[in-house]
Amino acid sequence: MHGPDTAVDVHDLSRTFGSFIAVDKISLQVAKGEIFGFLGPNGAGKSTTIRMLCGLLMPTGGGGTVGGYDVRTEPEAVKNVIGYMSQKFSLYDDLTVEENINFFGGVYRVPRDKKESRKAWVLEMAGIGDKKSVLTGTLPTGFKQRLALGCAVLHEPPVLFLDEPTSGVDPLSRRSFWNLIREMAESGTTIFVTTHHMEEADYCDRLALIYKGRIIAEGAPMELRQHYMKRDILEIEADKTVEALEVLLREGVDNAIFGSTLHATVEDAETSARRIREVLESSGIAVERIEKVMPSLEDVFVTLIEAS
Amino acid sequence: MFERIKYLAIKEFIQLFRDRKRRVLIIISPLIQLFLFGYVATLDVDNVSTALLDLDRSQESRELVRRMEASGYFTITNRPASQKESGYLLDKGAVLVAIQIDNGFSKDIKRKAAPAQLQVLVDGTDSNSALIAMSHVASIVGRFSHDLAAPATINAPQTDFRTRVWYNPDLKSRNFLLPGVIALIMLLTCLMTTSMAVVREREIGTIEQLMVTPIRPLELVLAKMSPSAAIGFGQMILVTAVGVLWFHVPIKGSLPFLFLCTGVYLLSILGIGLFISTISKTQQQAMMASFFFFQPTVLLSGFVTPIENMPLGFQYVTYFSPLRYFLVIVRGIFLKGVGLDVLWPQVLALLLLGVAIFALSAMRFKKRLA
């Protein structure tokens, strides 16, 4: 996956701060047009990695290219081919919507003849065509987020970095945001996204999990579920969910409420299912359904982090 | 590069003038300061309240008092009946000067045996005013005795003492202070607008967004400075215009030269402002730091107190105050009408200081960004 079809290609990328190793020899390849999810708990090295990929921070070891430019020797060129949007919606609240668009169009040097059409595109994409002269600070969060995205891609960058782009945004806006991202990827933009929301990881084509500066797992969401999850997940539907939870916990079964059902993590689905049914029914709880389900990515990552 | 600077600068101007509080700070506050300095802060000693205890009541004593009142420096506000009452008036602060002419004053003058005695008590709490009042008394009394002596001894050896004041012939402290006020107002406002323009981005987190754009640190610095520089020039024009047209401060030198020197002076201020932005995390900190720099810079500049009167160690420190040089320059331009031929040492020093401060701050700024 090297060569002209690779948007991000780094090898043994490392960064130390004094004696602290923030990022430890990570290698990543992201194909053009791919949505690549970069996950990990706080302090795992996510931001440090992104900062190096964006040309903001010099790696202390390893290196590679982003958008075809060397992150060590051509950081300024890298900045011209990337878009960047963070959780903080880095727009100017005291500028109007249009002034923000003009500003970012100016610093990204959008060609004069394209400026108007790009502006119209951003306004339409964010759904604020009639709010050009409104102060950005007064927009609802969801609109602001999409305006920030629009400003970050005014210059149509081949690679787009999104750093926790949906935190603080309501679920509906989040969904429409991801639809936008999907459209951009389909038109050839490479998306590199970090997120905390595990359900969002499913929107990605491929994922990498970083923990303590190292990548501990990598693959498509489905692959990760099948490959890394050694234990089975049982979904239990019973008439008294909370009582059932307590009964099972007393029996030493690791389980938690998942919607209106319970999810139990067990070694073997077949034998455990039988035992759980017996235990619950002997306590007077009617069991409607017990079945083995696909583990969520959250289950996978918790297991992986506990194992490492 | 210029395209990016242009858009950054446009953004800075919009933000600066959109906020009403900042507009007030920039336009109203210099005018308030100017009028305060123009009307209130005067170092002149005129119409001093004076107590007179004339125990002689002669033609001579009345002549002396008449001359004092005619000078305009003294106004006889009280005529106490006793020396004790004079002392009480001084204690109370009702008068600054108490004059006592003892009985026998005129007799002594006529006999020419012993020098005639005159007692002047001055309230020295405000040492500066006291000194000035004393020197006024001394010159009036000197003139008085000179005139008394003249008819009698035509050929007596004498010194004809005539002073002529150059540059500010009326010795108006306003003419001395107002050009300096220009320098002061520019210093405070530009320090704050520069440092806050940078820190604001850091505080709200937009600096991160700017850093991932192709904007280079030097472009950012130049764009951030441009509104402050514009404000600096704008205030200079505003304050000069009001000073000259309203307060009738003379301006004898060349205006283009004043502009040039203002530009050189701004280099130092913007440099210090940039430096403050590298040590401040929030806008409040930037504002505090600006005041922290402002106070010593003013005290060590010779704005009110002459540098020659400071302890030697502090005199050396004043060489690092850009205000020190600029004050000499503006006063030179306004009052003396001198140009580069006289002021080149100050202009050169200011330029070197400005380039050094600006370069160091820009380097520090760049390092802080990375």
XYZ file of C-alpha atoms in Angstrom:
678
model
C 0.000 0.000 0.000
C 2.957 2.323 -0.571
C 3.423 4.717 -3.427
C 1.071 7.166 -5.098
C -2.096 5.709 -3.566
C -0.911 6.334 -0.022
C -1.949 9.637 1.558
C -0.240 9.103 4.905
C 2.830 6.919 5.099
C 4.978 7.072 8.224
C 7.479 4.643 9.681
C 8.837 4.278 13.203
C 7.535 7.741 14.028
C 8.639 8.645 17.565
C 8.541 11.626 19.817
C 10.084 11.960 23.235
C 9.726 14.857 25.669
C 12.789 14.588 27.890
C 12.724 11.051 29.180
C 9.007 10.614 28.466
C 8.206 8.651 25.318
C 4.938 10.071 24.009
C 4.937 8.204 20.714
C 6.989 5.043 20.317
C 7.912 3.954 16.792
C 4.521 3.879 15.199
C 4.018 3.079 11.544
C 0.858 3.995 9.673
C -0.287 3.777 6.092
C -3.539 5.410 5.059
C -4.791 4.956 1.513
C -6.231 7.800 -0.525
C -9.956 8.202 0.007
C -9.916 6.112 3.160
C -11.520 7.080 6.475
C -8.927 6.157 9.027
C -9.927 6.155 12.684
C -7.283 6.789 15.298
C -8.459 5.739 18.710
C -7.034 5.648 22.171
C -7.533 6.902 25.691
C -6.401 10.387 26.709
C -2.646 10.660 27.011
C -2.042 7.675 24.750
C -0.188 9.758 22.164
C -3.030 10.631 19.793
C -2.516 14.393 19.728
C 1.251 14.113 19.603
C 0.936 11.883 16.534
C -1.497 14.249 14.822
C 0.736 17.207 15.581
C 3.642 15.448 13.938
C 1.575 14.502 10.900
C 0.397 18.115 10.503
C 3.928 19.479 10.526
C 3.519 21.208 13.890
C 5.886 19.024 15.863
C 9.209 17.629 14.736
C 9.527 13.847 15.253
C 12.533 12.773 17.317
C 12.724 9.507 15.415
C 11.394 7.970 12.222
C 9.485 9.960 9.638
C 7.439 9.749 6.500
C 5.135 11.654 4.217
C 1.702 13.241 4.361
C 0.113 14.091 1.027
C 3.452 13.243 -0.573
C 5.499 15.747 1.466
C 8.082 14.835 4.065
C 6.902 15.768 7.559
C 10.497 16.375 8.684
C 11.889 18.402 5.823
C 8.796 19.966 4.246
C 6.398 20.792 7.095
C 5.303 24.011 5.363
C 4.373 22.094 2.206
C 2.445 19.589 4.332
C 0.346 22.440 5.736
C -0.736 23.387 2.228
C -2.217 19.976 1.453
C -4.033 19.304 4.699
C -7.177 20.533 6.336
C -7.511 20.436 10.101
C -10.493 20.697 12.329
C -10.530 20.165 16.059
C -13.131 19.701 18.737
C -12.829 23.356 19.649
C -14.386 24.576 16.362
C -11.609 27.031 15.819
C -13.639 29.762 14.243
C -13.706 33.384 15.315
C -16.892 33.920 17.283
C -16.639 37.686 16.884
C -16.526 37.479 13.089
C -19.591 36.895 10.951
C -20.022 33.626 9.084
C -18.944 35.256 5.851
C -15.919 36.957 7.431
C -14.740 33.613 8.780
C -15.041 32.032 5.352
C -13.233 34.954 3.707
C -10.465 34.763 6.286
C -9.760 31.063 5.888
C -10.128 31.327 2.134
C -7.497 34.048 2.237
C -4.934 32.292 4.389
C -5.345 29.067 2.396
C -5.027 31.094 -0.796
C -8.117 29.802 -2.507
C -7.812 31.052 -6.119
C -9.730 34.246 -6.749
C -12.052 32.748 -9.348
C -13.023 29.890 -7.016
C -13.632 31.946 -3.903
C -17.296 32.665 -4.496
C -18.193 29.117 -5.492
C -16.361 27.662 -2.480
C -18.092 30.123 -0.180
C -21.474 29.158 -1.600
C -20.566 25.501 -1.165
C -19.650 25.954 2.530
C -22.818 27.918 3.257
C -24.968 25.278 1.625
C -23.120 22.355 3.175
C -23.448 23.870 6.645
C -27.083 24.754 5.973
C -26.615 28.431 6.839
C -27.031 30.078 3.446
C -29.307 32.721 4.959
C -27.016 33.465 7.923
C -24.034 34.972 6.124
C -24.003 38.132 8.235
C -24.699 36.472 11.555
C -21.981 36.516 14.212
C -20.510 33.028 14.304
C -20.689 32.902 18.090
C -24.476 32.966 17.981
C -24.836 29.870 15.764
C -26.023 26.588 17.323
C -23.212 24.093 17.940
C -24.120 21.733 15.123
C -24.027 24.503 12.518
C -20.803 25.871 13.922
C -19.220 22.468 13.670
C -20.164 22.137 10.025
C -19.013 25.663 9.284
C -15.674 24.816 10.906
C -15.438 21.752 8.721
C -16.263 23.849 5.673
C -13.574 26.391 6.535
C -11.027 23.604 7.026
C -11.643 22.222 3.526
C -12.097 25.493 1.612
C -8.864 24.824 -0.270
C -9.989 21.253 -1.091
C -7.120 19.539 0.702
C -6.364 15.946 -0.266
C -5.903 14.997 3.406
C -8.228 16.057 6.205
C -7.421 15.693 9.891
C -10.301 15.683 12.331
C -9.397 15.808 16.008
C -12.374 14.693 18.113
C -14.653 16.518 15.679
C -17.970 15.539 17.203
C -17.492 16.019 20.917
C -20.191 18.218 22.367
C -22.487 17.777 19.379
C -25.959 16.221 19.602
C -26.466 12.744 18.080
C -28.529 13.985 15.143
C -25.930 16.548 14.097
C -23.271 13.909 14.601
C -24.959 11.606 12.164
C -25.310 14.263 9.466
C -21.690 15.255 10.096
C -20.542 11.706 9.410
C -22.611 11.604 6.242
C -20.662 14.637 5.067
C -17.383 12.960 5.909
C -18.444 9.856 4.001
C -19.259 11.993 0.953
C -15.877 13.697 1.093
C -14.102 10.365 1.315
C -16.055 9.076 -1.649
C -14.916 12.046 -3.690
C -11.310 11.129 -2.899
C -10.399 13.015 0.283
C -8.416 11.038 2.813
C -9.826 11.401 6.311
C -7.737 10.900 9.429
C -9.993 11.126 12.457
C -9.576 10.685 16.196
C -12.580 9.962 18.300
C -13.727 8.876 21.710
C -17.117 7.701 20.545
C -16.798 4.010 19.902
C -20.022 3.848 17.929
C -18.408 6.359 15.582
C -15.497 4.030 14.974
C -17.877 1.978 12.870
C -18.045 4.819 10.333
C -14.342 4.283 9.626
C -12.889 2.042 6.951
C -9.944 1.182 9.101
C -8.942 1.752 12.714
C -5.780 1.867 14.757
C -5.760 1.737 18.520
C -2.938 3.591 20.221
C -2.087 2.931 23.839
C 0.939 4.171 25.782
C 2.506 5.489 22.581
C 2.230 2.232 20.638
C -0.293 0.914 18.180
C -1.731 -2.189 19.792
C -4.299 -3.116 17.163
C -5.077 -2.184 13.586
C -7.659 -3.274 11.023
C -11.183 -2.836 9.705
C -13.849 -2.643 12.450
C -15.149 -6.115 11.594
C -11.669 -7.632 11.549
C -10.905 -6.180 14.943
C -14.067 -7.672 16.402
C -13.365 -11.110 15.054
C -9.644 -11.223 15.432
C -8.991 -9.655 18.814
C -12.040 -10.657 20.804
C -11.186 -13.914 22.537
C -14.204 -14.002 24.819
C -17.835 -14.192 23.749
C -20.607 -11.735 24.399
C -24.071 -12.989 25.333
C -27.086 -10.762 25.018
C -29.755 -11.606 27.585
C -33.326 -10.443 27.445
C -35.159 -11.040 30.715
C -38.365 -9.632 32.218
C -36.666 -8.003 35.242
C -33.411 -6.579 33.864
C -32.050 -4.931 36.995
C -32.819 -7.935 39.207
C -31.230 -10.215 36.642
C -28.092 -8.069 36.651
C -27.774 -8.392 40.417
C -28.403 -12.123 40.424
C -25.765 -12.712 37.766
C -23.209 -10.472 39.493
C -23.681 -12.533 42.675
C -22.986 -15.613 40.584
C -19.732 -14.047 39.375
C -20.863 -13.412 35.805
C -19.270 -10.270 34.321
C -22.243 -8.411 32.842
C -23.668 -4.937 32.277
C -26.881 -3.290 31.128
C -26.931 -2.634 27.390
C -30.081 -0.825 26.352
C -33.008 -2.956 27.548
C -30.843 -6.065 27.648
C -27.801 -7.372 29.490
C -24.413 -8.075 27.956
C -22.380 -10.754 29.663
C -18.756 -11.435 28.822
C -18.060 -15.160 29.033
C -15.383 -17.693 28.081
C -17.664 -19.979 26.103
C -21.085 -19.028 24.786
C -22.698 -22.492 24.701
C -22.072 -23.663 28.269
C -22.537 -20.240 29.852
C -25.868 -19.652 28.144
C -27.276 -22.807 29.665
C -25.993 -21.980 33.157
C -27.251 -18.381 33.034
C -30.732 -19.536 32.015
C -30.817 -21.987 34.942
C -29.617 -19.415 37.457
C -32.115 -16.773 36.365
C -35.105 -19.095 36.187
C -34.369 -20.565 39.616
C -34.512 -16.961 40.936
C -37.947 -16.520 39.394
C -36.858 -14.370 36.430
C -38.291 -15.276 33.061
C -35.695 -15.377 30.290
C -37.030 -14.503 26.888
C -33.855 -14.746 24.878
C -30.152 -15.500 25.259
C -27.902 -15.329 22.230
C -24.321 -14.781 21.238
C -23.826 -11.329 19.690
C -21.033 -9.542 17.863
C -18.914 -7.690 20.402
C -19.005 -3.887 20.165
C -15.740 -2.082 19.470
C -15.845 -0.829 23.000
C -15.783 -4.442 24.234
C -12.822 -5.092 21.945
C -10.819 -2.096 23.101
C -11.429 -2.681 26.765
C -10.236 -6.258 26.322
C -7.186 -5.139 24.334
C -6.161 -2.473 26.809
C -6.606 -4.828 29.757
C -4.466 -7.421 27.973
C -1.621 -5.057 27.094
C 3.056 35.815 1.829
C 1.504 39.266 1.449
C -1.851 37.740 0.537
C -1.915 35.841 3.821
C -0.754 38.836 5.827
C -3.455 40.920 4.171
C -6.247 38.564 5.187
C -4.875 38.169 8.687
C -4.618 41.917 9.083
C -8.172 42.450 7.819
C -9.377 39.974 10.411
C -7.423 41.767 13.153
C -8.921 45.136 12.242
C -12.454 43.736 12.184
C -11.996 42.127 15.590
C -10.382 45.190 17.091
C -13.105 47.601 16.116
C -16.058 45.259 16.513
C -15.726 45.162 20.276
C -17.238 48.300 21.758
C -15.086 48.168 24.876
C -11.962 48.093 22.789
C -13.150 51.006 20.667
C -13.618 53.061 23.810
C -10.186 52.064 25.072
C -8.557 53.179 21.853
C -10.334 56.458 21.130
C -11.792 57.817 24.352
C -9.078 56.941 26.824
C -6.289 58.899 25.081
C -8.513 61.976 25.014
C -9.341 61.635 28.704
C -5.673 61.311 29.549
C -4.792 64.246 27.367
C -7.347 66.521 28.997
C -6.353 65.381 32.458
C -2.733 66.149 31.793
C -3.636 69.370 30.014
C -5.784 70.790 32.789
C -5.109 68.988 36.012
C -1.541 67.831 36.084
C 0.261 71.115 36.050
C 3.593 71.680 37.713
C 3.254 75.451 37.516
C 3.265 77.413 40.776
C 0.918 80.391 40.260
C -1.418 82.309 42.526
C 0.109 80.799 45.624
C -2.058 81.407 48.676
C 0.008 83.654 50.864
C -0.394 84.936 54.397
C 0.942 88.403 55.048
C 1.856 89.748 58.465
C 2.978 93.315 57.932
C 4.043 94.785 61.269
C 5.904 97.667 59.654
C 3.035 99.185 57.689
C 5.359 101.501 55.829
C 5.510 102.673 52.244
C 8.397 100.266 51.610
C 6.636 97.241 53.009
C 3.521 97.992 50.991
C 5.631 98.394 47.855
C 7.180 94.972 48.372
C 3.773 93.349 48.859
C 2.421 95.143 45.815
C 5.258 93.757 43.713
C 4.624 90.258 44.960
C 0.962 90.427 44.075
C 1.680 92.039 40.724
C 3.978 89.174 39.779
C 0.974 86.906 39.587
C 2.777 84.206 41.531
C 1.326 85.153 44.898
C -2.134 86.032 46.114
C -2.520 87.430 49.588
C -5.349 85.351 50.944
C -4.916 85.922 54.667
C -3.756 88.745 56.838
C -3.029 87.117 60.204
C -2.701 89.283 63.290
C 0.223 87.452 64.833
C 3.125 85.174 64.071
C 1.274 82.399 65.856
C -1.667 82.768 63.547
C 0.649 82.607 60.540
C 1.994 79.312 61.800
C -1.520 78.020 62.269
C -2.441 78.893 58.679
C 0.598 76.965 57.417
C -0.241 73.985 59.627
C -3.758 73.916 58.299
C -2.526 74.090 54.725
C -4.557 77.233 54.105
C -1.476 78.978 52.753
C 1.728 77.767 51.170
C 3.765 80.841 52.024
C 3.684 83.104 55.068
C 5.482 86.446 54.877
C 6.347 88.479 57.931
C 7.662 92.032 57.706
C 8.830 93.157 61.134
C 8.495 96.584 62.567
C 11.560 98.599 61.575
C 11.801 97.251 58.056
C 11.578 100.659 56.425
C 13.770 102.260 59.056
C 16.542 99.758 58.350
C 16.252 100.401 54.644
C 16.573 104.133 55.132
C 19.453 103.965 57.613
C 21.365 101.455 55.485
C 23.212 100.357 58.610
C 21.930 96.811 58.929
C 20.237 94.865 56.149
C 16.479 95.040 56.439
C 14.952 91.770 57.634
C 12.165 89.867 55.974
C 10.878 86.457 57.038
C 9.371 84.010 54.528
C 7.988 80.697 55.773
C 7.291 78.078 53.104
C 5.342 74.841 53.466
C 7.904 72.287 52.269
C 5.563 69.293 52.189
C 5.508 69.538 48.427
C 9.210 70.194 47.992
C 8.947 71.014 44.343
C 6.331 73.723 44.718
C 8.123 75.084 47.790
C 11.358 75.472 45.866
C 9.645 77.236 43.014
C 7.762 79.587 45.362
C 11.023 80.383 47.194
C 12.798 81.202 43.980
C 9.966 83.526 42.998
C 10.221 85.308 46.367
C 13.991 85.559 46.007
C 13.818 87.112 42.584
C 11.140 89.647 43.582
C 12.991 90.640 46.718
C 16.261 90.820 44.774
C 14.727 93.126 42.236
C 13.211 95.203 45.044
C 16.500 95.805 46.838
C 18.264 96.420 43.540
C 15.759 99.164 42.709
C 16.100 100.666 46.177
C 19.866 100.754 45.901
C 20.048 102.069 42.349
C 19.240 105.739 42.815
C 21.668 106.139 45.693
C 24.801 104.487 44.398
C 25.007 105.171 40.736
C 28.483 103.822 40.324
C 28.196 100.931 42.693
C 29.464 97.682 41.236
C 26.478 95.605 40.275
C 25.491 92.640 38.244
C 22.657 93.118 35.895
C 20.949 89.752 36.127
C 18.525 89.119 33.305
C 17.299 85.671 32.454
C 15.822 84.691 29.159
C 14.117 81.342 28.851
C 14.496 79.557 25.574
C 12.089 77.071 23.897
C 9.302 77.449 26.436
C 9.516 81.155 27.287
C 6.366 81.170 29.411
C 7.725 78.220 31.378
C 4.382 76.486 31.003
C 4.614 72.964 32.333
C 1.772 72.016 30.000
C 4.016 72.619 27.018
C 6.553 70.332 28.590
C 4.115 67.611 29.644
C 1.739 67.282 26.688
C 4.259 66.120 24.075
C 5.290 63.481 26.593
C 1.678 62.445 27.068
C 1.635 61.398 23.406
C 4.443 58.980 24.137
C 2.739 57.685 27.267
C -0.643 57.077 25.670
C 0.893 55.265 22.724
C 2.942 53.127 25.082
C 0.034 51.900 27.182
C -2.518 51.360 24.422
C -0.161 49.673 21.992
C 1.323 47.425 24.667
C -2.144 46.199 25.548
C -3.569 45.830 22.048
C -0.483 43.975 20.806
C -0.161 41.547 23.657
C -3.893 40.927 23.881
C -4.281 40.341 20.153
C -1.946 37.373 20.388
C -3.056 36.080 23.768
C -6.726 36.206 22.781
C -6.057 33.609 20.083
C -4.295 31.427 22.588
C -7.052 31.847 25.153
C -9.871 30.811 22.825
C -7.777 28.138 21.122
C -7.804 29.508 17.586
C -4.014 29.752 17.576
C -3.941 25.994 17.038
C -6.049 26.408 13.929
C -3.778 29.158 12.637
C -0.712 27.000 13.149
C -1.990 24.226 10.903
C -2.623 26.701 8.105
C 0.305 27.680 5.900
C 0.668 30.935 7.888
C 4.256 31.377 9.035
C 5.089 32.787 12.474
C 6.621 35.957 11.035
C 3.513 36.594 8.936
C 1.399 36.151 12.021
C 3.567 38.590 13.965
C 3.425 41.237 11.233
C -0.325 40.901 10.801
C -0.926 41.066 14.543
C 1.215 44.198 14.797
C -0.473 46.105 12.004
C -3.609 47.235 13.888
C -1.517 48.237 16.900
C 0.809 50.239 14.709
C -2.165 51.915 13.040
C -3.613 52.728 16.457
C -0.265 54.135 17.572
C -0.089 56.496 14.600
C -3.762 57.366 14.913
C -3.397 58.297 18.564
C -0.294 60.310 17.820
C -2.192 62.338 15.232
C -5.238 62.728 17.489
C -3.296 63.804 20.560
C -1.021 66.118 18.596
C -3.979 67.761 16.898
C -5.848 68.318 20.161
C -2.660 69.450 21.903
C -1.836 72.008 19.251
C -5.339 73.232 18.413
C -6.934 73.113 21.845
C -4.084 73.585 24.290
C -1.954 75.718 21.959
C 1.156 73.653 22.542
C 3.669 74.982 20.062
C 4.981 72.602 17.456
C 8.127 74.031 15.945
C 9.696 70.998 14.325
C 8.882 68.941 11.285
C 5.771 66.764 11.271
C 7.205 64.156 8.861
C 10.163 63.770 11.189
C 7.755 63.288 14.089
C 6.030 60.535 12.102
C 9.298 58.846 11.328
C 10.355 58.864 14.966
C 6.919 57.590 16.032
C 7.466 54.617 13.748
C 10.843 53.892 15.300
C 9.357 54.225 18.775
C 6.503 51.859 17.890
C 9.014 49.173 16.993
C 10.077 48.975 20.645
C 6.537 49.079 22.011
C 5.261 46.398 19.670
C 8.309 44.308 20.513
C 7.593 44.571 24.232
C 3.908 43.838 23.580
C 4.887 40.737 21.652
C 7.174 39.707 24.479
C 4.328 40.095 26.975
C 2.196 37.874 24.762
C 4.800 35.120 25.037
C 4.696 35.161 28.847
C 0.917 35.489 29.293
C -1.675 32.766 29.100
C -4.792 34.889 29.446
C -5.836 38.375 28.421
C -5.979 39.415 32.061
C -2.388 38.364 32.553
C -1.422 40.286 29.444
C -3.135 43.385 30.785
C -1.440 43.050 34.182
C 1.924 42.503 32.551
C 1.393 45.567 30.368
C 0.850 47.727 33.445
C 3.792 46.080 35.124
C 6.022 47.148 32.216
C 4.365 50.523 31.856
C 5.035 51.873 35.360
C 8.818 51.460 35.520
C 9.162 52.494 31.889
C 7.479 55.797 32.685
C 9.328 56.361 35.956
C 12.666 55.624 34.334
C 12.036 57.832 31.339
C 12.402 61.339 32.681
C 8.727 62.059 32.017
C 8.305 63.962 35.275
C 11.502 63.530 37.250
C 14.809 64.397 35.601
C 17.055 61.396 34.969
C 20.080 63.343 36.291
C 18.491 63.344 39.749
C 18.246 59.567 39.937
C 20.831 57.401 41.707
C 23.574 56.408 39.292
C 22.511 52.748 39.103
C 19.021 53.709 38.031
C 20.389 56.144 35.516
C 21.992 53.197 33.716
C 18.685 51.324 33.751
C 16.999 54.242 31.979
C 19.047 53.459 28.885
C 16.736 50.460 28.370
C 13.579 52.544 28.429
C 12.505 53.406 24.882
C 10.382 56.187 26.371
C 13.537 57.924 27.580
C 14.731 58.507 24.027
C 11.346 59.243 22.548
C 10.622 61.905 25.183
C 13.780 63.772 24.245
C 12.761 63.450 20.603
C 9.153 64.687 20.950
C 10.111 67.523 23.266
C 12.874 68.452 20.875
C 10.527 68.442 17.913
C 7.678 70.262 19.655
C 9.488 72.856 21.724
C 12.907 73.291 20.152
C 12.091 72.537 16.535
C 15.248 70.482 16.156
C 15.688 67.666 13.671
C 17.823 64.652 12.985
C 21.032 66.725 13.064
C 20.549 67.182 16.821
C 18.434 64.190 17.737
C 20.316 61.485 15.841
C 21.789 59.877 18.978
C 18.297 59.357 20.424
C 16.864 58.168 17.113
C 19.738 55.744 16.645
C 19.472 54.431 20.204
C 15.725 54.013 19.827
C 16.166 52.196 16.538
C 18.774 49.796 17.932
C 16.696 49.162 21.048
C 13.566 48.590 18.953
C 15.238 46.199 16.529
C 16.784 44.252 19.419
C 13.541 43.996 21.408
C 11.515 43.122 18.343
C 13.931 40.468 17.096
C 14.223 38.814 20.507
C 10.467 38.803 21.024
C 9.788 37.470 17.528
C 12.269 34.646 18.136
C 10.693 33.848 21.473
C 7.255 34.003 19.886
C 8.295 31.562 17.176
C 9.706 29.189 19.751
C 6.546 29.309 21.835
C 4.432 28.456 18.799
C 6.360 25.310 17.904
